[in-house]
Short mmCIF file of C-alpha atoms in Angstrom, two decimals:
data_model
loop_
_atom_site.label_atom_id
_atom_site.label_comp_id
_atom_site.label_asym_id
_atom_site.label_seq_id
_atom_site.Cartn_x
_atom_site.Cartn_y
_atom_site.Cartn_z
CA HIS A 1 58.50 67.64 -17.34
CA LEU A 2 57.66 64.57 -15.27
CA GLU A 3 54.15 65.87 -14.60
CA ALA A 4 53.64 66.64 -18.30
CA ASP A 5 54.82 63.15 -19.22
CA LYS A 6 52.33 61.62 -16.79
CA LYS A 7 49.47 63.64 -18.26
CA SER A 8 50.52 62.68 -21.78
CA ALA A 9 50.67 58.98 -20.89
CA SER A 10 47.29 59.19 -19.15
CA PHE A 11 45.72 60.81 -22.20
CA GLY A 12 47.29 58.17 -24.44
CA ASP A 13 45.82 55.40 -22.29
CA ALA A 14 42.41 57.07 -22.52
CA VAL A 15 42.63 57.28 -26.31
CA ASP A 16 43.55 53.59 -26.56
CA TYR A 17 40.71 52.62 -24.24
CA TRP A 18 37.96 54.48 -26.10
CA LEU A 19 39.19 53.51 -29.56
CA ALA A 20 39.09 49.87 -28.45
CA GLN A 21 35.50 50.28 -27.21
CA PHE A 22 34.33 51.41 -30.65
CA GLN A 23 36.87 49.89 -33.02
CA GLU A 24 34.07 48.07 -34.88
CA GLY A 25 31.76 51.07 -35.00
CA ALA A 26 29.00 52.10 -32.60
CA PRO A 27 25.42 50.84 -32.29
CA VAL A 28 22.61 53.27 -33.14
CA LEU A 29 19.54 53.12 -30.89
CA GLU A 30 16.35 52.64 -32.90
CA PHE A 31 13.45 53.72 -30.70
CA PRO A 32 9.79 53.12 -31.54
CA THR A 33 9.10 56.82 -32.18
CA ASP A 34 5.64 58.39 -32.40
CA ARG A 35 6.56 60.26 -35.57
CA PRO A 36 9.06 59.67 -38.38
CA ARG A 37 12.52 60.91 -37.54
CA PRO A 38 13.14 64.31 -39.21
CA PRO A 39 15.90 64.21 -41.86
CA VAL A 40 17.72 66.97 -39.95
CA LYS A 41 18.00 66.65 -36.18
CA THR A 42 15.77 68.92 -34.10
CA TYR A 43 16.15 69.98 -30.48
CA ALA A 44 12.64 70.85 -29.27
CA ALA A 45 12.11 69.36 -25.83
CA ALA A 46 9.77 68.89 -22.90
CA MET A 47 10.00 67.04 -19.60
CA GLU A 48 7.89 64.50 -17.75
CA SER A 49 8.59 63.18 -14.27
CA ARG A 50 7.42 60.45 -11.94
CA LYS A 51 8.06 60.27 -8.20
CA MET A 52 9.06 56.94 -6.74
CA SER A 53 7.49 56.38 -3.35
CA GLY A 54 9.63 56.64 -0.25
CA GLU A 55 8.79 53.06 0.70
CA ARG A 56 9.93 51.68 -2.67
CA PHE A 57 13.03 53.87 -2.71
CA ALA A 58 13.97 52.65 0.77
CA ARG A 59 13.64 49.02 -0.32
CA LEU A 60 15.72 49.74 -3.41
CA LYS A 61 18.55 51.28 -1.37
CA LYS A 62 18.47 48.34 1.02
CA ALA A 63 18.67 45.83 -1.85
CA THR A 64 21.32 47.74 -3.82
CA PRO A 65 24.42 46.00 -2.33
CA GLN A 66 23.11 42.66 -3.62
CA LEU A 67 21.91 44.07 -6.96
CA GLY A 68 24.41 46.46 -8.50
CA GLY A 69 26.81 47.37 -5.73
CA THR A 70 25.89 51.06 -5.78
CA LEU A 71 22.64 52.94 -6.30
CA PHE A 72 24.03 54.53 -9.47
CA THR A 73 25.06 51.19 -10.97
CA THR A 74 21.75 49.54 -10.10
CA LEU A 75 19.61 52.29 -11.62
CA LEU A 76 21.87 52.68 -14.66
CA SER A 77 21.57 48.93 -15.23
CA ALA A 78 17.79 49.23 -14.96
CA PHE A 79 17.81 52.09 -17.47
CA ALA A 80 19.99 50.07 -19.88
CA THR A 81 17.55 47.18 -19.50
CA LEU A 82 14.70 49.50 -20.41
CA MET A 83 16.61 50.68 -23.50
CA HIS A 84 17.15 47.04 -24.47
CA ARG A 85 13.48 46.20 -24.06
CA LEU A 86 12.29 49.26 -26.01
CA THR A 87 14.68 48.77 -28.92
CA ALA A 88 15.21 44.98 -28.87
CA GLN A 89 18.94 45.73 -29.13
CA ASP A 90 21.55 44.03 -26.96
CA ASP A 91 24.31 46.51 -27.75
CA VAL A 92 23.61 50.07 -26.58
CA VAL A 93 25.50 53.28 -25.86
CA ILE A 94 24.42 55.40 -22.89
CA GLY A 95 26.10 58.65 -21.96
CA ILE A 96 26.90 59.55 -18.37
CA PRO A 97 28.28 62.92 -17.21
CA ALA A 98 31.71 63.39 -15.67
CA ALA A 99 33.38 66.44 -14.17
CA GLY A 100 35.75 68.04 -16.65
CA GLN A 101 38.33 69.48 -14.26
CA THR A 102 40.32 66.24 -14.16
CA MET A 103 40.83 66.34 -17.93
CA ILE A 104 42.20 69.85 -17.77
CA GLY A 105 44.46 68.95 -14.89
CA CYS A 106 43.87 72.22 -13.08
CA SER A 107 42.26 71.85 -9.68
CA GLU A 108 42.19 75.64 -9.27
CA LEU A 109 39.81 76.11 -12.22
CA VAL A 110 36.61 77.91 -11.16
CA GLY A 111 33.45 76.88 -12.93
CA HIS A 112 31.38 73.89 -13.98
CA CYS A 113 33.07 71.72 -16.63
CA LEU A 114 31.25 68.67 -17.96
CA ASN A 115 32.25 65.79 -20.19
CA PHE A 116 30.16 62.91 -21.53
CA LEU A 117 31.37 59.34 -21.21
CA PRO A 118 29.72 56.96 -23.72
CA LEU A 119 29.28 53.59 -22.00
CA ARG A 120 28.92 50.69 -24.41
CA LEU A 121 26.76 48.15 -22.60
CA LYS A 122 25.46 44.77 -23.75
CA PRO A 123 22.19 43.90 -22.00
CA ALA A 124 21.59 40.43 -23.43
CA GLY A 125 18.05 39.25 -22.70
CA THR A 126 19.07 35.93 -21.11
CA THR A 127 21.51 37.55 -18.66
CA PRO A 128 20.38 37.73 -15.00
CA PHE A 129 20.08 41.32 -13.81
CA THR A 130 22.73 41.06 -11.09
CA ALA A 131 25.25 39.59 -13.56
CA PHE A 132 24.54 42.41 -16.01
CA ALA A 133 24.82 45.03 -13.25
CA LYS A 134 28.22 43.65 -12.30
CA THR A 135 29.50 44.26 -15.84
CA VAL A 136 27.95 47.74 -15.84
CA GLN A 137 29.77 48.61 -12.62
CA GLN A 138 33.09 47.62 -14.22
CA HIS A 139 32.30 49.68 -17.33
CA VAL A 140 31.56 52.71 -15.15
CA LEU A 141 34.80 52.35 -13.20
CA ASP A 142 36.83 51.89 -16.39
CA ALA A 143 35.16 54.90 -18.03
CA TYR A 144 35.97 57.18 -15.10
CA ASP A 145 39.55 55.89 -15.10
CA HIS A 146 39.83 56.99 -18.74
CA GLN A 147 37.87 60.24 -18.69
CA GLN A 148 40.80 62.40 -19.82
CA MET A 149 39.53 62.26 -23.40
CA THR A 150 36.73 64.70 -24.23
CA TYR A 151 33.60 63.69 -26.11
CA GLY A 152 34.49 66.00 -29.00
CA THR A 153 37.99 64.56 -29.35
CA MET A 154 36.56 61.06 -29.15
CA VAL A 155 34.11 61.68 -32.00
CA GLN A 156 36.90 63.14 -34.15
CA LYS A 157 39.25 60.21 -33.58
CA LEU A 158 36.60 57.50 -34.02
CA LYS A 159 35.58 58.78 -37.46
CA LEU A 160 32.08 57.32 -37.12
CA PRO A 161 29.45 57.67 -39.86
CA ARG A 162 27.60 60.97 -39.49
CA TYR A 163 23.84 61.34 -39.81
CA THR A 164 22.10 64.69 -40.08
CA SER A 165 19.19 63.25 -38.09
CA ARG A 166 21.22 62.14 -35.04
CA LEU A 167 23.97 63.08 -32.66
CA PRO A 168 27.13 61.03 -33.16
CA LEU A 169 27.73 58.16 -30.75
CA VAL A 170 25.37 59.16 -27.89
CA SER A 171 21.62 59.70 -28.19
CA VAL A 172 20.54 59.04 -24.59
CA MET A 173 21.87 60.25 -21.26
CA PHE A 174 21.54 59.01 -17.68
CA ASN A 175 22.39 60.82 -14.45
CA ILE A 176 21.64 60.84 -10.72
CA ASP A 177 21.58 64.07 -8.71
CA LYS A 178 20.90 64.96 -5.09
CA SER A 179 18.39 67.77 -4.73
CA GLY A 180 19.93 69.11 -1.52
CA LEU A 181 16.54 70.49 -0.49
CA ASP A 182 16.76 68.70 2.83
CA LEU A 183 19.67 71.01 3.70
CA ILE A 184 17.77 74.24 2.99
CA ARG A 185 15.88 75.94 5.81
CA PHE A 186 14.02 79.27 5.97
CA ALA A 187 12.81 80.22 9.45
CA GLY A 188 9.01 80.24 9.51
CA VAL A 189 8.68 79.73 5.74
CA ASP A 190 7.61 76.65 3.82
CA PHE A 191 8.69 76.33 0.21
CA HIS A 192 8.25 74.06 -2.78
CA VAL A 193 10.70 73.60 -5.66
CA GLU A 194 9.92 72.37 -9.15
CA SER A 195 12.41 71.66 -11.93
CA ASN A 196 12.48 74.14 -14.76
CA PRO A 197 12.08 71.98 -17.88
CA LYS A 198 14.25 72.80 -20.84
CA GLN A 199 12.65 73.79 -24.11
CA PHE A 200 15.63 72.46 -26.03
CA THR A 201 17.77 69.36 -25.52
CA ASN A 202 20.64 67.70 -27.36
CA PHE A 203 19.56 64.17 -26.54
CA GLU A 204 16.58 62.12 -27.60
CA LEU A 205 16.08 60.95 -24.01
CA PHE A 206 17.71 62.15 -20.80
CA PHE A 207 16.79 60.36 -17.58
CA ASN A 208 17.86 62.52 -14.64
CA LEU A 209 17.07 60.92 -11.28
CA VAL A 210 16.89 63.39 -8.40
CA GLN A 211 17.30 62.03 -4.88
CA GLU A 212 15.31 63.69 -2.14
CA GLU A 213 15.38 62.82 1.53
CA ASN A 214 12.77 60.06 1.31
CA SER A 215 11.95 59.66 -2.37
CA LEU A 216 13.32 59.64 -5.89
CA ASP A 217 12.12 61.88 -8.73
CA VAL A 218 12.65 60.32 -12.14
CA GLU A 219 12.76 63.15 -14.68
CA CYS A 220 12.86 62.55 -18.41
CA GLU A 221 13.72 65.24 -20.92
CA PHE A 222 12.71 64.14 -24.40
CA ASN A 223 12.65 65.31 -27.99
CA THR A 224 9.06 66.36 -28.75
CA ASP A 225 9.50 65.86 -32.50
CA LEU A 226 10.03 62.15 -31.82
CA PHE A 227 7.93 61.31 -28.76
CA ASP A 228 4.53 62.17 -27.28
CA ARG A 229 4.08 62.90 -23.59
CA ASP A 230 1.91 59.79 -23.17
CA THR A 231 4.71 57.63 -24.53
CA ILE A 232 7.21 59.08 -22.07
CA ARG A 233 4.74 58.65 -19.18
CA HIS A 234 4.36 55.02 -20.22
CA TRP A 235 8.14 54.53 -20.25
CA LEU A 236 8.56 56.21 -16.87
CA ALA A 237 5.97 53.83 -15.44
CA ALA A 238 7.76 50.91 -17.12
CA PHE A 239 11.04 52.00 -15.52
CA GLU A 240 9.46 52.03 -12.06
CA HIS A 241 7.85 48.61 -12.58
CA LEU A 242 11.24 47.34 -13.74
CA VAL A 243 12.89 48.65 -10.58
CA GLU A 244 10.21 46.98 -8.45
CA ALA A 245 10.79 43.67 -10.24
CA ILE A 246 14.55 43.98 -9.75
CA ILE A 247 14.21 44.57 -6.01
CA GLY A 248 12.48 41.23 -5.61
CA GLY A 249 14.18 39.27 -8.39
CA GLY A 250 17.76 40.22 -9.10
CA GLN A 251 18.48 36.79 -10.58
CA THR A 252 15.72 37.15 -13.18
CA ALA A 253 16.84 37.38 -16.82
CA LEU A 254 16.50 40.84 -18.38
CA ASP A 255 13.85 39.74 -20.88
CA GLN A 256 11.75 38.20 -18.10
CA LEU A 257 11.55 41.31 -15.92
CA PRO A 258 8.02 42.78 -16.13
CA LEU A 259 7.60 46.33 -17.38
CA VAL A 260 3.94 46.72 -16.47
CA ASP A 261 1.55 45.76 -13.68
CA ARG A 262 0.09 42.30 -13.94
CA GLY A 263 -2.98 42.35 -16.13
CA SER A 264 -1.80 45.28 -18.27
CA PRO A 265 -0.67 44.81 -21.88
CA GLU A 266 3.10 44.26 -22.27
CA LEU A 267 5.24 46.85 -24.01
#
């Protein structure tokens, strides 16, 4: 009974936390799409990727303690900054994945359970990057502390307006993975691995960053009824230029961080 009471109290705390995050509704990201948004949401998808050089990735990891505290926080903050710059919104919701076993409370469960945590972040343009990243880190820690509530339950309890053209609450996702390829060895055999892009996706944009031994692959799954490949390539390049600017200027305000090489037209 004591264990059940603890789980019940933990779930109650999670409910209170998430309801407080969205008690005044949730912002809707308005991207500059290449085509009008279909009246009914579609799921057709493709993927583009861009490899960050080993030299730049090494400098990023070295600078991370002074920027966002962790590599995840730093890159998530950079992604949120990109969302702010693309939409001109200073209130955004970004989903991050979390393991679902903790919600179920059964460590013996076999299988891959996944939950989505909708982080509500406020990347104001005048805020220095490091100050923004500090708030993002706290949001991430708080979200993981209250992950007992599933995304589906959250949507039901929030009673948000529903749109046939969008997913409720979360339209973009961010994640960091480790490829693990550096741990794979076949005697006398060289091999090459490429991601298998999905043909369907729930989200409008999904940035999945894959760490390799000496580089970082930035993969973006995107809805092809909304965006062209050239647009996504442009945004991937903007993300890398943003990361480069952050490495050398963590105290720069979000709106002053360059998204393109000098001499190129601004986004």
